[in-house]
């Protein structure tokens, strides 16, 4: 009789321990899943986005100061742009002058990632005339 | 049994700590979105402002008939008396209209559309003004930051003049003036000017009948006036000698650039700098 009771008590302990372990695993799993969800949601790299903002503005400023934008020649602008654009980035520039002339570099703006769009106003001067233009640009990670 | 309960509690605690950290990361990330939006707006605001400023500077360089240059802590302004700023003002107005119409957030405000011109030397608060209709250059100085002035002019018919005004330790300003033409020296003079003195120098005998160039020092109003009363064009070169400062800039107080992001209630309004450097 005692032997039976001992055996029953041992089984009960085992069942309780198993249940306890199972419940603990479930609770831990739920919490880890929730935590992972939170971390995944927050996994947007804003430092890299800020880098895009600064790089985009600097790129058009360099092209303006270097005189490339003034040429209003898409080949010249593309060539200069590709020379100074760091690896891992793509960029597109569209220029519109006050006489409605439009110059655009080749490139398709992606829809599946963050794209920074900015603008720059600039003045085109030559020996006979002064005209005005705005450069709109888009920059994104490859 | 107790051990099992402790183990469960321990595991739950660890899991809650992980959850707590995850929530913290998430909250920080939410703040990062706000930070990024604000910082990127500031970047845009500044980039648009600087591009408008550079545009104004370029228009000025090409259309003003004024040559500005920085040499160490000295600013040199090459001008003519009288100059004609009509073309410059027309081009600036066109630029203002273009920036306002097609560049939605950038608004260039010209507070003064007359054909006079004025530069302010910052941070020294020295003003250089020319009113072409009066054929005058007026320099308002601030003695604390002003080391001196060299003014050179030529009339294109070999009459040349130099006025040098330098501060010395005693606080007074010794002024020397030397004007000559092809026939010889017209004026050779020097004088110490203290804070209460006024001194007027006239150079007569220039082309244009009774024409003359008048230089007037007024220490009460802290003003130097160079007037071309002759019927000729006088080319002038004004060199303003300054104290050391962290930066030096020449701004046009009549051209304000205003950039607005009304949705974010952000704006930047400042006078256009035509020349600047940092040390």
Short mmCIF file of C-alpha atoms in Angstrom, two decimals:
data_model
loop_
_atom_site.label_atom_id
_atom_site.label_comp_id
_atom_site.label_asym_id
_atom_site.label_seq_id
_atom_site.Cartn_x
_atom_site.Cartn_y
_atom_site.Cartn_z
CA UNK A 1 0.00 0.00 0.00
CA UNK A 2 2.79 2.37 1.00
CA UNK A 3 4.62 1.44 -2.17
CA UNK A 4 1.55 2.37 -4.25
CA UNK A 5 1.11 5.65 -2.41
CA UNK A 6 4.78 6.55 -2.96
CA UNK A 7 4.52 5.72 -6.63
CA UNK A 8 1.32 7.85 -6.98
CA UNK A 9 2.95 10.78 -5.15
CA UNK A 10 6.04 10.54 -7.43
CA UNK A 11 3.89 10.60 -10.60
CA UNK A 12 1.93 13.59 -9.28
CA UNK A 13 5.16 15.51 -8.72
CA UNK A 14 6.28 14.66 -12.22
CA UNK A 15 3.00 15.84 -13.74
CA UNK A 16 3.11 19.12 -11.78
CA UNK A 17 6.71 19.72 -12.79
CA UNK A 18 5.94 18.97 -16.43
CA UNK A 19 2.91 21.29 -16.35
CA UNK A 20 5.00 23.98 -14.65
CA UNK A 21 7.72 23.66 -17.28
CA UNK A 22 5.18 23.74 -20.10
CA UNK A 23 3.45 26.83 -18.70
CA UNK A 24 6.83 28.53 -18.18
CA UNK A 25 7.85 27.76 -21.78
CA UNK A 26 4.52 29.12 -23.06
CA UNK A 27 4.80 32.31 -21.00
CA UNK A 28 8.43 32.86 -21.98
CA UNK A 29 7.62 32.18 -25.64
CA UNK A 30 4.72 34.66 -25.60
CA UNK A 31 6.88 37.31 -23.99
CA UNK A 32 9.79 36.70 -26.37
CA UNK A 33 7.42 36.88 -29.37
CA UNK A 34 5.97 40.18 -28.11
CA UNK A 35 9.48 41.52 -27.47
CA UNK A 36 10.64 40.49 -30.94
CA UNK A 37 7.62 42.20 -32.49
CA UNK A 38 8.45 45.43 -30.67
CA UNK A 39 12.12 45.26 -31.67
CA UNK A 40 11.24 44.46 -35.31
CA UNK A 41 8.83 47.39 -35.41
CA UNK A 42 11.52 49.73 -34.09
CA UNK A 43 14.18 48.46 -36.48
CA UNK A 44 14.17 51.53 -38.78
CA UNK A 45 17.63 52.92 -39.27
CA UNK A 46 17.15 56.67 -38.88
CA UNK A 47 20.88 57.31 -38.76
CA UNK A 48 21.14 55.95 -42.27
CA UNK A 49 18.16 58.09 -43.35
CA UNK A 50 19.79 61.17 -41.89
CA UNK A 51 22.89 60.28 -43.85
CA UNK A 52 20.75 60.29 -47.01
CA UNK A 53 19.39 63.76 -46.20
CA UNK A 54 22.86 65.22 -45.64
CA UNK A 55 24.39 63.41 -48.61
CA UNK A 56 21.63 64.55 -50.97
CA UNK A 57 21.95 68.21 -49.99
CA UNK A 58 25.76 68.05 -50.13
CA UNK A 59 25.72 66.36 -53.53
CA UNK A 60 23.66 69.07 -55.24
CA UNK A 61 25.65 71.79 -53.46
CA UNK A 62 28.91 70.30 -54.79
CA UNK A 63 27.43 70.02 -58.29
CA UNK A 64 26.28 73.64 -58.06
CA UNK A 65 29.59 74.99 -56.73
CA UNK A 66 31.53 72.92 -59.28
CA UNK A 67 29.48 74.41 -62.11
CA UNK A 68 27.95 71.12 -63.30
CA UNK A 69 24.34 72.21 -62.73
CA UNK A 70 24.98 75.40 -64.71
CA UNK A 71 25.80 73.40 -67.83
CA UNK A 72 22.18 72.16 -68.03
CA UNK A 73 23.61 69.10 -69.76
CA UNK A 74 22.30 65.82 -68.34
CA UNK A 75 25.38 63.86 -69.46
CA UNK A 76 27.76 66.25 -67.72
CA UNK A 77 25.61 66.33 -64.58
CA UNK A 78 25.28 62.50 -64.52
CA UNK A 79 29.00 62.02 -65.04
CA UNK A 80 29.96 64.45 -62.25
CA UNK A 81 27.27 63.03 -60.00
CA UNK A 82 28.46 59.44 -60.49
CA UNK A 83 32.04 60.51 -59.85
CA UNK A 84 31.28 61.83 -56.40
CA UNK A 85 28.30 59.73 -55.31
CA UNK A 86 29.48 57.17 -52.72
CA UNK A 87 29.02 53.46 -53.48
CA UNK A 88 25.72 52.12 -52.19
CA UNK A 89 23.59 55.13 -53.17
CA UNK A 90 21.56 56.11 -56.20
CA UNK A 91 20.44 59.59 -57.12
CA UNK A 92 18.30 61.35 -59.67
CA UNK A 93 18.24 65.09 -60.45
CA UNK A 94 15.63 67.07 -62.36
CA UNK A 95 16.29 70.70 -63.26
CA UNK A 96 13.69 73.19 -64.40
CA UNK A 97 14.71 76.69 -65.50
CA UNK A 98 12.65 79.88 -65.49
CA UNK A 99 12.37 79.50 -69.27
CA UNK A 100 10.72 76.07 -68.68
CA UNK A 101 13.70 74.07 -69.92
CA UNK A 102 13.83 70.66 -68.25
CA UNK A 103 16.95 68.56 -67.77
CA UNK A 104 16.80 65.18 -66.08
CA UNK A 105 19.34 62.49 -65.22
CA UNK A 106 18.53 58.82 -65.82
CA UNK A 107 17.18 56.81 -62.90
CA UNK A 108 13.99 55.21 -61.61
CA UNK A 109 12.90 56.23 -58.14
CA UNK A 110 12.13 53.07 -56.14
CA UNK A 111 8.88 52.69 -54.25
CA UNK A 112 9.95 49.95 -51.86
CA UNK A 113 12.40 51.92 -49.69
CA UNK A 114 13.01 55.29 -48.13
CA UNK A 115 13.79 58.02 -50.67
CA UNK A 116 14.85 61.50 -49.61
CA UNK A 117 13.67 64.30 -51.88
CA UNK A 118 15.11 67.81 -51.69
CA UNK A 119 15.44 70.99 -53.72
CA UNK A 120 18.04 73.59 -54.55
CA UNK A 121 17.60 76.98 -56.13
CA UNK A 122 20.45 78.19 -58.30
CA UNK A 123 21.38 80.98 -60.67
CA UNK A 124 22.87 80.42 -64.12
CA UNK A 125 25.08 83.24 -65.28
CA UNK A 126 26.96 83.79 -68.48
CA UNK A 127 28.41 86.82 -70.20
CA UNK A 128 25.08 87.91 -71.64
CA UNK A 129 22.33 86.70 -69.35
CA UNK A 130 21.29 85.66 -65.86
CA UNK A 131 18.62 83.00 -65.48
CA UNK A 132 17.23 80.98 -62.60
CA UNK A 133 16.60 77.32 -62.01
CA UNK A 134 15.53 74.85 -59.39
CA UNK A 135 17.04 71.40 -59.04
CA UNK A 136 14.87 68.72 -57.50
CA UNK A 137 16.69 65.59 -56.39
CA UNK A 138 15.95 62.16 -55.03
CA UNK A 139 18.46 59.95 -53.26
CA UNK A 140 18.12 56.41 -51.93
CA UNK A 141 20.11 53.38 -50.81
CA UNK A 142 20.80 50.79 -53.53
CA UNK B 1 8.11 21.96 -5.47
CA UNK B 2 9.53 25.19 -4.12
CA UNK B 3 12.45 24.90 -6.51
CA UNK B 4 10.04 24.56 -9.43
CA UNK B 5 8.07 27.64 -8.41
CA UNK B 6 11.30 29.62 -7.99
CA UNK B 7 12.48 28.48 -11.40
CA UNK B 8 9.17 29.55 -12.99
CA UNK B 9 9.27 32.90 -11.25
CA UNK B 10 12.88 33.42 -12.33
CA UNK B 11 12.11 32.60 -15.95
CA UNK B 12 9.08 34.89 -15.91
CA UNK B 13 11.17 37.68 -14.43
CA UNK B 14 13.85 37.30 -17.11
CA UNK B 15 11.16 37.28 -19.80
CA UNK B 16 9.55 40.41 -18.33
CA UNK B 17 12.93 42.14 -18.31
CA UNK B 18 13.34 41.24 -22.02
CA UNK B 19 9.84 42.58 -22.69
CA UNK B 20 10.63 45.75 -20.76
CA UNK B 21 13.79 46.32 -22.78
CA UNK B 22 11.90 45.69 -26.00
CA UNK B 23 9.30 48.30 -25.03
CA UNK B 24 12.10 50.75 -24.23
CA UNK B 25 13.70 50.13 -27.63
CA UNK B 26 10.33 50.61 -29.30
CA UNK B 27 9.65 53.86 -27.46
CA UNK B 28 13.11 55.17 -28.27
CA UNK B 29 12.50 54.30 -31.89
CA UNK B 30 9.23 56.28 -31.85
CA UNK B 31 11.16 59.28 -30.54
CA UNK B 32 13.77 58.71 -33.26
CA UNK B 33 11.07 59.21 -35.90
CA UNK B 34 10.24 62.60 -34.41
CA UNK B 35 13.94 63.47 -34.11
CA UNK B 36 14.58 62.45 -37.70
CA UNK B 37 11.62 64.46 -39.00
CA UNK B 38 12.76 67.56 -37.12
CA UNK B 39 16.43 67.19 -38.10
CA UNK B 40 15.63 66.55 -41.75
CA UNK B 41 13.38 69.64 -41.78
CA UNK B 42 16.21 71.73 -40.36
CA UNK B 43 18.56 70.31 -42.99
CA UNK B 44 16.10 71.19 -45.76
CA UNK B 45 15.50 74.63 -44.34
CA UNK B 46 19.20 75.36 -44.18
CA UNK B 47 19.95 73.87 -47.60
CA UNK B 48 17.20 75.94 -49.24
CA UNK B 49 18.31 79.08 -47.42
CA UNK B 50 21.96 78.59 -48.46
CA UNK B 51 21.01 77.90 -52.07
CA UNK B 52 18.97 81.13 -52.21
CA UNK B 53 21.83 83.02 -50.57
CA UNK B 54 24.34 81.68 -53.07
CA UNK B 55 21.97 82.65 -55.89
CA UNK B 56 21.77 86.23 -54.61
CA UNK B 57 25.53 86.34 -54.21
CA UNK B 58 26.01 85.18 -57.80
CA UNK B 59 23.49 87.71 -59.14
CA UNK B 60 25.29 90.41 -57.19
CA UNK B 61 28.74 89.41 -58.49
CA UNK B 62 27.61 89.45 -62.11
CA UNK B 63 25.24 92.44 -62.16
CA UNK B 64 26.36 94.96 -59.54
CA UNK B 65 29.55 96.42 -61.07
CA UNK B 66 30.92 96.09 -57.54
CA UNK B 67 33.85 93.86 -56.75
CA UNK B 68 34.00 92.55 -53.19
CA UNK B 69 36.91 90.68 -51.70
CA UNK B 70 38.18 89.50 -48.35
CA UNK B 71 41.84 89.65 -47.51
CA UNK B 72 42.47 88.39 -44.00
CA UNK B 73 40.46 90.69 -41.77
CA UNK B 74 40.14 93.39 -44.40
CA UNK B 75 37.24 93.90 -46.76
CA UNK B 76 37.79 95.57 -50.11
CA UNK B 77 34.92 97.16 -52.02
CA UNK B 78 35.62 98.31 -55.55
CA UNK B 79 32.82 100.54 -56.75
CA UNK B 80 32.22 103.56 -58.94
CA UNK B 81 30.69 106.91 -57.98
CA UNK B 82 28.02 107.10 -59.23
CA UNK B 83 27.28 103.45 -59.90
CA UNK B 84 24.15 102.18 -61.59
CA UNK B 85 22.42 99.44 -59.65
CA UNK B 86 19.28 99.29 -61.80
CA UNK B 87 20.32 96.08 -63.52
CA UNK B 88 21.19 94.46 -60.20
CA UNK B 89 17.88 95.39 -58.64
CA UNK B 90 15.95 94.18 -61.70
CA UNK B 91 17.71 90.82 -61.59
CA UNK B 92 17.13 90.47 -57.85
CA UNK B 93 13.44 91.24 -58.30
CA UNK B 94 13.15 88.57 -61.00
CA UNK B 95 14.92 86.11 -58.73
CA UNK B 96 12.57 87.00 -55.89
CA UNK B 97 9.53 86.38 -58.11
CA UNK B 98 10.95 83.09 -59.37
CA UNK B 99 11.84 81.88 -55.88
CA UNK B 100 8.43 82.88 -54.58
CA UNK B 101 6.42 81.32 -57.39
CA UNK B 102 8.20 78.10 -58.06
CA UNK B 103 10.07 77.34 -54.89
CA UNK B 104 7.15 77.26 -52.54
CA UNK B 105 8.96 77.50 -49.22
CA UNK B 106 11.57 80.07 -50.18
CA UNK B 107 10.56 83.68 -50.16
CA UNK B 108 13.10 86.39 -50.88
CA UNK B 109 12.09 89.72 -49.49
CA UNK B 110 13.63 92.90 -50.78
CA UNK B 111 12.90 95.52 -48.19
CA UNK B 112 14.46 98.28 -50.28
CA UNK B 113 13.83 98.44 -53.99
CA UNK B 114 15.50 101.78 -54.63
CA UNK B 115 18.68 101.85 -56.63
CA UNK B 116 20.93 102.63 -53.69
CA UNK B 117 23.06 99.94 -52.18
CA UNK B 118 24.15 99.22 -48.66
CA UNK B 119 26.49 96.63 -47.15
CA UNK B 120 26.85 95.85 -43.50
CA UNK B 121 30.14 94.45 -42.28
CA UNK B 122 29.39 91.91 -39.54
CA UNK B 123 30.02 91.53 -36.68
CA UNK B 124 31.56 95.02 -36.73
CA UNK B 125 28.35 96.82 -37.73
CA UNK B 126 30.05 99.07 -40.26
CA UNK B 127 27.81 100.27 -43.07
CA UNK B 128 28.88 101.13 -46.59
CA UNK B 129 26.18 102.97 -48.52
CA UNK B 130 26.08 104.48 -51.97
CA UNK B 131 23.20 106.61 -53.14
CA UNK B 132 23.99 107.03 -56.86
CA UNK B 133 21.59 109.95 -57.27
CA UNK B 134 23.60 111.89 -54.66
CA UNK B 135 26.94 110.64 -56.02
CA UNK B 136 28.00 109.80 -52.47
CA UNK B 137 29.58 106.92 -50.63
CA UNK B 138 28.87 107.03 -46.91
CA UNK B 139 30.70 104.80 -44.44
CA UNK B 140 29.28 104.59 -40.95
CA UNK B 141 31.87 103.14 -38.64
CA UNK B 142 31.94 101.74 -35.18
CA UNK B 143 35.13 102.94 -33.55
CA UNK B 144 35.43 99.94 -31.25
CA UNK B 145 35.81 97.53 -34.12
CA UNK B 146 37.29 99.74 -36.75
CA UNK B 147 41.02 99.82 -37.32
CA UNK B 148 41.09 102.12 -40.28
CA UNK B 149 40.26 102.81 -43.85
CA UNK B 150 42.13 103.11 -47.10
CA UNK B 151 40.28 104.85 -49.87
CA UNK B 152 41.68 105.11 -53.38
CA UNK B 153 40.08 106.73 -56.34
CA UNK B 154 40.90 107.54 -59.92
CA UNK B 155 39.00 109.62 -62.38
CA UNK B 156 40.16 107.86 -65.49
CA UNK B 157 42.10 110.93 -66.62
CA UNK B 158 45.12 110.23 -64.45
CA UNK B 159 43.86 112.03 -61.36
CA UNK B 160 44.44 109.60 -58.53
CA UNK B 161 43.92 109.96 -54.84
CA UNK B 162 44.69 108.06 -51.67
CA UNK B 163 43.18 108.65 -48.28
CA UNK B 164 44.59 106.56 -45.45
CA UNK B 165 42.99 106.66 -42.04
CA UNK B 166 44.60 104.48 -39.42
CA UNK B 167 44.04 104.18 -35.70
CA UNK B 168 47.01 104.58 -33.45
CA UNK B 169 47.58 103.98 -29.74
CA UNK B 170 46.54 107.45 -28.60
CA UNK B 171 42.96 106.90 -29.80
CA UNK B 172 43.00 109.61 -32.44
CA UNK B 173 43.04 108.84 -36.13
CA UNK B 174 45.83 110.21 -38.26
CA UNK B 175 44.52 110.87 -41.73
CA UNK B 176 46.75 111.38 -44.70
CA UNK B 177 45.52 112.44 -48.08
CA UNK B 178 47.40 112.58 -51.32
CA UNK B 179 45.89 113.55 -54.64
CA UNK B 180 47.72 114.14 -57.88
CA UNK B 181 47.14 114.40 -61.60
CA UNK B 182 49.43 114.35 -64.59
CA UNK B 183 50.56 117.91 -63.94
CA UNK B 184 51.66 117.16 -60.42
CA UNK B 185 50.46 117.04 -56.85
CA UNK B 186 47.07 118.63 -56.12
CA UNK B 187 46.86 117.93 -52.42
CA UNK B 188 49.29 116.50 -49.93
CA UNK B 189 48.09 116.81 -46.37
CA UNK B 190 47.73 114.97 -43.09
CA UNK B 191 45.96 115.58 -39.82
CA UNK B 192 45.09 113.85 -36.56
CA UNK B 193 41.37 113.60 -36.02
CA UNK B 194 40.08 112.98 -32.52
CA UNK B 195 36.57 112.09 -31.47
CA UNK B 196 35.20 115.60 -31.83
CA UNK B 197 36.85 116.71 -35.02
CA UNK B 198 35.34 117.20 -38.40
CA UNK B 199 37.49 117.61 -41.43
CA UNK B 200 36.59 118.31 -44.99
CA UNK B 201 38.98 117.91 -47.89
CA UNK B 202 38.06 119.22 -51.32
CA UNK B 203 39.82 118.36 -54.51
CA UNK B 204 39.01 121.02 -57.06
CA UNK B 205 40.05 121.40 -60.62
CA UNK B 206 38.66 118.11 -61.85
CA UNK B 207 36.98 117.82 -65.25
CA UNK B 208 33.42 119.00 -65.37
CA UNK B 209 33.81 122.70 -64.75
CA UNK B 210 33.67 123.40 -61.05
CA UNK B 211 33.83 119.70 -60.29
CA UNK B 212 35.36 118.50 -57.10
CA UNK B 213 35.65 115.48 -54.88
CA UNK B 214 34.80 116.11 -51.28
CA UNK B 215 35.89 113.91 -48.37
CA UNK B 216 34.28 114.62 -45.04
CA UNK B 217 35.09 113.05 -41.67
CA UNK B 218 32.44 113.40 -39.02
CA UNK B 219 33.41 111.79 -35.73
CA UNK B 220 30.21 112.81 -33.98
CA UNK B 221 28.06 110.83 -36.36
CA UNK B 222 30.90 108.34 -36.95
CA UNK B 223 30.56 108.88 -40.64
CA UNK B 224 32.90 109.31 -43.58
CA UNK B 225 31.37 110.76 -46.73
CA UNK B 226 33.06 110.71 -50.11
CA UNK B 227 31.18 112.83 -52.59
CA UNK B 228 31.87 113.04 -56.29
CA UNK B 229 30.67 116.46 -57.27
CA UNK B 230 32.49 116.40 -60.60
CA UNK B 231 30.80 115.57 -63.84
CA UNK B 232 32.84 112.42 -64.28
CA UNK B 233 32.80 108.82 -63.16
CA UNK B 234 35.15 108.11 -60.30
CA UNK B 235 36.36 104.59 -59.70
CA UNK B 236 36.77 103.91 -56.02
CA UNK B 237 38.44 101.25 -53.94
CA UNK B 238 37.55 101.18 -50.26
CA UNK B 239 39.53 98.93 -47.96
CA UNK B 240 38.07 98.56 -44.48
CA UNK B 241 40.60 97.35 -41.92
CA UNK B 242 39.06 95.42 -39.06
CA UNK B 243 39.81 93.85 -35.72
CA UNK B 244 40.09 90.12 -35.41
CA UNK B 245 36.84 88.23 -35.09
CA UNK B 246 35.66 84.65 -35.38
CA UNK B 247 33.89 85.38 -38.60
CA UNK B 248 33.58 88.17 -41.10
CA UNK B 249 30.66 88.73 -43.40
CA UNK B 250 29.31 91.37 -45.70
CA UNK B 251 25.53 91.36 -45.85
CA UNK B 252 23.01 93.23 -47.91
CA UNK B 253 20.47 94.54 -45.38
CA UNK B 254 17.94 95.30 -48.11
CA UNK B 255 17.72 91.65 -49.20
CA UNK B 256 16.16 89.32 -46.69
CA UNK B 257 15.78 85.60 -47.36
CA UNK B 258 12.86 83.95 -45.68
CA UNK B 259 12.39 80.17 -45.76
CA UNK B 260 9.21 78.77 -44.23
CA UNK B 261 7.90 75.33 -43.47
CA UNK B 262 4.53 76.45 -42.25
CA UNK B 263 3.25 72.95 -41.44
CA UNK B 264 6.11 72.38 -39.03
CA UNK B 265 6.05 76.04 -37.94
CA UNK B 266 9.72 76.35 -38.84
CA UNK B 267 11.22 79.33 -40.56
CA UNK B 268 14.54 81.06 -41.11
CA UNK B 269 14.80 84.75 -41.93
CA UNK B 270 18.17 86.38 -42.40
CA UNK B 271 19.89 89.02 -44.48
CA UNK B 272 21.69 87.66 -47.50
CA UNK B 273 25.42 87.33 -47.00
CA UNK B 274 27.41 88.32 -50.05
CA UNK B 275 30.83 87.47 -48.70
CA UNK B 276 31.89 85.61 -45.60
CA UNK B 277 34.61 83.59 -43.96
CA UNK B 278 35.22 81.91 -40.63
CA UNK B 279 38.51 81.85 -38.77
#
